[in-house]
Amino acid sequence: MNIWIVNHYAIPPSMGGLVRHYYFSKYLQKKGHNVKIFTSSKIHNTDINMIQDKSLYKEQIMDGVEYTFVRSRNYRGNGLGRIINIIDTPFKIRKAMKQFYKHEKPDVIYTSSPDLFVAFFALLFGHRHKIPVVVEIRDLWPESIVEYNGMSRKNPIIQILYQLEKWIYKKADQLIFTMEGGKDYIKDKKWDKSVDLRKVNHVNNGVDLEEYENDVQNYQLYDEELENRSIFKVIYVGSVRCANNIGTLVNVGEELKKRGKTNIKILIYGEGTDRASLEKDCKRKKLDNVIFKGKVEKKYVPYILSKSDLNILNYKQAGTWKYGGSQNKQFEYLASGKPICSNVRMGYSIIRTNNCGIENNLTSIKDYADIIVKYEEMNDSDYKQQCKNAKDVAQLYDYCILADKIEEVLRKCTQKK
């Protein structure tokens, strides 16, 4: 198959962490398929823009995968600049696709949200040229906007986005949800009379285990706290922003200090808009057990996690969690063979089902601290069993296996067409 992947935020591994489609491209290519990724030239959460002139697009092989970077405006944070980028980039991607279509025709277009506008234009392009389109939903927009930002569902803009979302689900040839409860979501919205549930598929995020183990051995990062065997290391890897609610971890650190648990340290690897204020908060409270390590290259994450004692998934409470979760970091955590502590209880839980950690709605700082202390004091037999369970379940989410599922959906789509 000749496959076009269209994703606003398809970032090469060497530049960031949004790598789902890199791995699918890698393994689909090994299966003999031709894959081209269309994405924004502005690399999300960095100051990098791959195009500095007036060119519409730039083709580049990165990490062995073919990317077509489409010129997009710069932005920082989540202000007006990003909103304009979200609206403008899909027009440019469509324009680039039209130019490529003159020379080659894809067998299928595989587009990925949460950017509804990119999915919308990919569907228009596909229908115009009679190309089947698979739409993937990695985040429930605008539902997440409502849940995390407190916007009313009756807001006219939100209502328009819901109608756009429904239209996309209806018109897609196949749907892929990264969270397992995609069908539940459609039913809860009462869209199941318009959206054919038989075309709804589930393919989780995952981890490339071969690459992961290679990185543990070859990309080691010396860090005083990481190498200190006398401390119990609680590690968080990811963005430091509103949705991740990292202020909670600072408060947990304060509670642990009050209890005299000086051997427990919370190490936070990542960057984001909340980092500066949270570091000031730690300094004001004289907390030396919550340490912000900053952003690290993805290749160092496996080694960092190999030194962990407990890995943290930390978020704001939200109604969307009942449909499940598919965070990239969760699968890296599993691959590390260490227990996971999640402060939100999710539907279709991998952690609870496989007994590889604890997952609960930890709304109390005291309860959160109790859980961490419980793991620090856990008997060796129980702890090692959870470590083994995590390692075992990671095998199910190896990207080479998940790519088979993606291939099946794409074939189903083209055969039906």
XYZ file of C-alpha atoms in Angstrom:
417
model
C 0.000 0.000 0.000
C 0.950 3.606 -0.577
C 0.047 5.236 2.764
C -0.154 8.932 3.589
C -0.151 9.692 7.321
C -1.471 13.177 8.144
C -0.805 14.366 11.685
C -0.272 17.965 12.807
C 2.065 16.821 15.602
C 4.042 13.879 14.153
C 7.397 14.635 15.750
C 10.528 12.582 14.925
C 11.931 10.732 17.988
C 15.125 12.783 17.986
C 13.055 15.972 18.441
C 10.297 15.051 20.864
C 8.016 12.440 22.326
C 4.949 12.276 20.029
C 6.258 9.277 18.111
C 3.312 6.923 17.510
C 3.321 7.398 13.753
C 7.088 7.214 13.480
C 6.988 3.643 14.828
C 4.017 2.646 12.700
C 5.815 4.048 9.634
C 8.980 2.163 10.572
C 7.222 -1.198 10.840
C 4.846 -0.658 7.913
C 7.894 0.082 5.750
C 9.462 -3.193 6.912
C 6.293 -4.920 5.711
C 6.857 -3.467 2.231
C 4.493 -0.490 2.330
C 5.381 3.037 1.186
C 4.716 5.605 3.919
C 4.853 9.395 3.854
C 4.108 11.565 6.921
C 2.641 15.063 6.433
C 3.133 17.223 9.508
C 3.672 20.776 10.734
C 7.110 22.369 10.284
C 6.703 23.923 13.742
C 7.854 21.287 16.225
C 5.459 21.353 19.171
C 6.900 22.253 22.604
C 10.178 23.475 21.052
C 11.477 26.626 19.379
C 12.271 24.658 16.213
C 10.679 25.394 12.848
C 11.919 23.129 10.057
C 11.158 25.739 7.360
C 12.737 29.186 7.557
C 11.849 30.448 4.063
C 8.640 30.726 2.007
C 8.666 27.097 0.829
C 5.347 25.315 1.197
C 6.981 22.104 2.350
C 10.309 20.424 3.016
C 10.948 16.698 2.540
C 13.422 15.047 4.876
C 14.299 11.537 5.982
C 14.545 11.575 9.774
C 15.314 8.531 11.898
C 14.753 6.430 8.775
C 11.223 7.711 8.065
C 10.088 10.107 5.304
C 8.615 13.348 6.638
C 7.015 16.141 4.632
C 7.149 19.200 6.876
C 4.542 21.764 5.834
C 5.248 25.423 6.554
C 3.473 26.525 9.736
C 3.624 29.673 11.797
C 5.595 29.824 15.038
C 3.917 29.978 18.440
C 4.670 29.569 22.131
C 2.410 28.111 24.774
C -1.323 27.853 24.135
C -2.118 31.458 23.221
C -3.397 33.129 20.072
C -0.341 32.067 18.042
C -1.117 28.388 18.557
C -4.804 28.897 17.745
C -3.844 30.527 14.434
C -1.393 27.671 13.795
C -4.158 25.101 14.405
C -6.486 26.857 11.954
C -3.922 27.728 9.280
C -1.796 24.554 9.102
C -4.560 22.243 7.768
C -5.036 24.526 4.734
C -1.316 24.333 4.012
C -1.203 20.544 4.487
C -4.098 20.158 2.047
C -2.296 22.383 -0.457
C 0.870 20.257 -0.148
C -1.133 17.050 -0.571
C -2.655 18.415 -3.787
C 0.829 19.013 -5.189
C 1.979 15.488 -4.348
C -1.230 14.013 -5.767
C -0.231 15.222 -9.236
C 2.626 12.680 -9.185
C 1.425 9.905 -6.875
C -1.880 8.650 -5.534
C -2.122 7.119 -2.068
C -4.132 3.954 -1.504
C -5.262 5.243 1.875
C -4.980 8.383 4.029
C -4.460 7.795 7.747
C -5.083 11.007 9.683
C -4.843 11.537 13.409
C -6.526 14.003 15.777
C -6.763 15.724 18.326
C -6.617 18.425 15.645
C -10.142 18.156 14.208
C -9.333 20.566 11.398
C -6.542 18.402 9.953
C -8.900 15.391 10.028
C -11.650 17.478 8.400
C -9.451 18.577 5.490
C -7.989 15.091 5.071
C -11.539 13.732 4.739
C -12.459 16.411 2.196
C -9.326 15.605 0.198
C -10.017 11.875 0.358
C -13.632 12.203 -0.732
C -12.682 14.576 -3.547
C -10.193 12.063 -4.960
C -12.029 8.849 -3.949
C -9.324 7.795 -1.481
C -10.388 5.954 1.715
C -9.626 7.804 4.929
C -8.912 6.335 8.362
C -9.396 8.815 11.217
C -7.601 8.202 14.494
C -8.688 9.773 17.789
C -5.868 10.180 20.316
C -7.658 12.721 22.479
C -11.364 13.526 22.807
C -11.708 17.054 21.458
C -13.630 19.140 22.362
C -14.598 16.990 25.372
C -11.131 17.421 26.906
C -11.362 21.199 26.477
C -14.623 21.175 28.428
C -13.241 18.913 31.154
C -9.869 20.609 31.679
C -10.660 24.254 30.950
C -14.123 24.435 32.467
C -15.857 25.633 29.288
C -19.600 25.090 29.066
C -20.874 22.424 26.703
C -23.467 25.006 25.639
C -20.752 27.410 24.462
C -21.467 28.084 20.730
C -17.854 27.341 19.726
C -17.892 24.052 21.656
C -21.224 23.145 20.055
C -19.755 23.740 16.593
C -16.719 21.583 17.450
C -18.990 18.766 18.662
C -20.877 18.856 15.357
C -17.579 18.818 13.449
C -16.394 15.871 15.553
C -19.637 13.973 14.856
C -19.359 14.672 11.101
C -15.769 13.377 11.053
C -16.757 10.165 12.852
C -19.667 9.676 10.461
C -17.709 10.282 7.247
C -14.505 8.367 8.082
C -14.139 4.998 6.363
C -12.625 3.551 9.545
C -12.083 4.963 13.049
C -9.231 4.139 15.438
C -9.407 5.150 19.108
C -6.263 4.914 21.215
C -8.477 4.645 24.313
C -10.478 1.432 24.571
C -13.799 3.112 25.383
C -14.287 4.813 22.004
C -17.595 3.040 21.366
C -18.802 4.025 24.859
C -18.024 7.666 24.102
C -20.009 7.597 20.845
C -22.949 5.943 22.622
C -22.827 8.465 25.482
C -23.008 11.274 22.910
C -26.010 9.450 21.359
C -24.231 9.459 18.000
C -24.468 5.689 17.493
C -27.442 6.084 15.120
C -25.290 8.259 12.844
C -21.895 6.613 13.366
C -21.499 2.954 12.373
C -19.933 1.287 15.428
C -18.713 -1.606 13.245
C -16.005 0.671 11.841
C -14.691 1.612 15.315
C -11.292 0.044 16.143
C -8.976 0.267 19.143
C -5.176 0.407 18.834
C -3.321 1.586 21.919
C -0.074 3.519 22.102
C 2.958 1.425 22.897
C 6.725 1.096 23.132
C 9.415 -0.202 20.787
C 10.964 -2.777 23.127
C 14.018 -3.502 20.984
C 14.876 0.193 20.802
C 14.029 0.649 24.490
C 16.485 -2.012 25.667
C 19.140 -0.680 23.303
C 18.728 2.831 24.760
C 19.086 1.524 28.335
C 22.492 0.113 27.419
C 23.788 2.819 25.101
C 22.351 6.134 26.322
C 23.139 6.413 29.999
C 22.779 9.666 31.868
C 24.784 10.184 35.045
C 22.709 11.825 37.742
C 23.593 11.966 41.432
C 20.071 11.151 42.663
C 19.523 8.426 40.052
C 22.646 6.545 41.082
C 22.001 6.867 44.822
C 20.773 3.457 46.011
C 19.965 4.712 49.493
C 16.992 6.772 48.314
C 13.568 5.602 47.092
C 13.157 7.262 43.699
C 9.675 8.312 42.605
C 9.944 9.386 38.958
C 7.662 11.426 36.727
C 8.493 11.892 33.040
C 6.445 14.240 30.850
C 5.059 17.724 30.424
C 4.911 20.126 33.348
C 1.665 21.884 32.502
C -1.903 22.387 33.704
C -3.357 19.042 32.557
C -0.594 17.112 34.347
C -1.299 18.834 37.660
C 2.327 18.638 38.852
C 1.572 20.993 41.739
C 0.042 17.933 43.401
C 3.457 16.233 43.455
C 4.970 19.297 45.140
C 2.289 19.078 47.832
C 2.942 15.343 48.234
C 6.644 16.098 48.648
C 5.786 18.591 51.396
C 3.649 15.947 53.161
C 6.453 13.367 52.952
C 8.895 15.853 54.433
C 6.517 16.523 57.338
C 6.486 12.770 58.002
C 10.270 12.672 58.080
C 10.510 10.438 54.998
C 13.808 11.965 53.899
C 14.837 8.868 51.925
C 12.018 9.385 49.381
C 12.701 11.802 46.536
C 10.367 12.840 43.698
C 12.328 13.405 40.477
C 10.491 15.281 37.704
C 11.858 15.052 34.156
C 10.192 17.368 31.671
C 9.486 20.930 30.680
C 6.362 23.065 30.554
C 4.638 26.315 31.360
C 4.205 25.487 35.081
C 7.791 24.525 35.846
C 9.157 27.948 36.878
C 6.352 28.699 39.329
C 6.509 25.213 40.856
C 10.269 25.447 41.362
C 9.742 28.760 43.170
C 7.123 27.041 45.306
C 9.613 24.303 46.241
C 12.243 26.891 47.090
C 9.783 28.852 49.241
C 8.778 25.683 51.110
C 12.422 24.555 51.383
C 11.657 21.216 49.748
C 14.776 19.293 48.816
C 12.850 16.095 48.083
C 11.095 17.387 44.918
C 13.661 17.970 42.183
C 12.948 19.345 38.702
C 15.452 17.830 36.291
C 14.282 19.601 33.135
C 13.781 18.154 29.672
C 15.902 15.218 28.510
C 16.225 13.632 25.083
C 13.876 10.690 24.599
C 16.774 8.261 24.185
C 17.806 8.840 27.830
C 14.348 8.094 29.279
C 14.763 4.265 29.357
C 17.951 4.543 31.434
C 16.317 7.047 33.800
C 13.369 4.695 34.321
C 15.710 1.748 34.884
C 16.822 3.524 38.069
C 13.281 4.253 39.263
C 11.530 2.582 42.187
C 8.025 3.894 41.430
C 6.778 5.614 38.256
C 4.097 8.294 38.411
C 1.137 9.033 36.137
C -0.241 12.330 37.387
C -3.241 14.187 35.957
C -6.241 16.312 36.771
C -9.424 14.445 37.575
C -11.712 14.432 34.519
C -14.757 12.564 33.271
C -12.933 11.473 30.095
C -10.806 8.975 32.039
C -13.733 6.543 32.135
C -13.083 5.812 28.447
C -9.533 4.675 29.213
C -6.065 6.153 28.808
C -3.235 5.576 26.372
C -0.358 7.769 27.474
C 2.987 7.169 25.755
C 4.808 7.334 29.075
C 2.639 4.548 30.541
C 4.148 2.026 28.134
C 7.702 3.218 28.763
C 6.940 2.846 32.470
C 5.748 -0.731 31.880
C 8.853 -1.538 29.850
C 11.020 -0.394 32.765
C 9.619 -3.228 34.862
C 8.738 -0.951 37.779
C 5.324 -0.391 39.422
C 3.143 2.540 38.347
C 1.157 4.851 40.598
C -1.668 6.715 38.841
C -3.610 9.416 40.671
C -6.647 8.966 38.391
C -8.795 5.867 38.049
C -9.302 4.968 34.380
C -11.727 2.737 32.580
C -10.261 -0.312 30.818
C -7.262 -0.070 33.139
C -4.048 -1.834 32.129
C -2.551 -1.174 35.569
C -5.404 -2.651 37.638
C -6.121 -5.545 35.271
C -2.501 -6.704 35.312
C -1.588 -5.810 38.929
C 1.430 -3.745 37.937
C 0.825 -0.795 40.214
C -1.977 1.156 41.817
C -4.565 3.372 40.175
C -7.073 5.399 42.134
C -8.648 8.836 42.325
C -6.133 10.283 44.783
C -7.843 13.570 45.631
C -6.227 13.760 49.077
C -2.536 14.664 49.439
C -2.414 12.456 52.537
C -3.734 9.453 50.583
C -1.248 10.116 47.772
C 1.634 10.199 50.258
C 0.297 7.021 51.934
C 0.520 5.156 48.611
C 4.121 6.208 48.008
C 5.096 5.214 51.548
C 3.293 1.892 51.049
C 5.534 1.135 48.062
C 8.655 2.284 49.868
C 7.808 -0.149 52.701
C 6.403 -2.984 50.522
C 7.793 -6.458 51.119
C 10.267 -7.670 48.539
C 8.096 -10.499 47.196
C 5.045 -8.318 46.421
C 7.191 -5.577 44.928
C 9.072 -7.955 42.610
C 5.793 -9.520 41.452
C 4.444 -6.141 40.374
C 7.727 -5.420 38.601
C 7.444 -8.723 36.712
C 3.806 -8.044 35.823
C 4.743 -4.651 34.360
C 7.530 -6.158 32.258
C 5.267 -8.956 31.024
C 2.374 -6.712 29.977
C 4.741 -4.384 28.080
C 5.236 -7.256 25.606
C 1.613 -6.846 24.486
C 2.181 -3.223 23.507
C 5.338 -3.540 21.435
C 4.949 -1.280 18.388
C 5.920 -4.115 16.045
C 2.760 -5.931 17.247
C 0.550 -2.830 17.206
C 1.666 -2.083 13.626
C 0.022 -5.380 12.584
C -3.288 -4.053 13.935
C -2.865 -0.755 12.075
C -2.081 -2.629 8.861
C -5.252 -4.690 9.313
C -7.405 -1.552 9.670
C -5.801 0.084 6.627
C -6.321 -3.063 4.520
C -9.930 -3.338 5.675
C -10.434 0.258 4.608
C -8.938 -0.155 1.131
C -10.657 -3.499 0.441
C -14.027 -2.066 1.382
C -13.443 0.898 -0.933
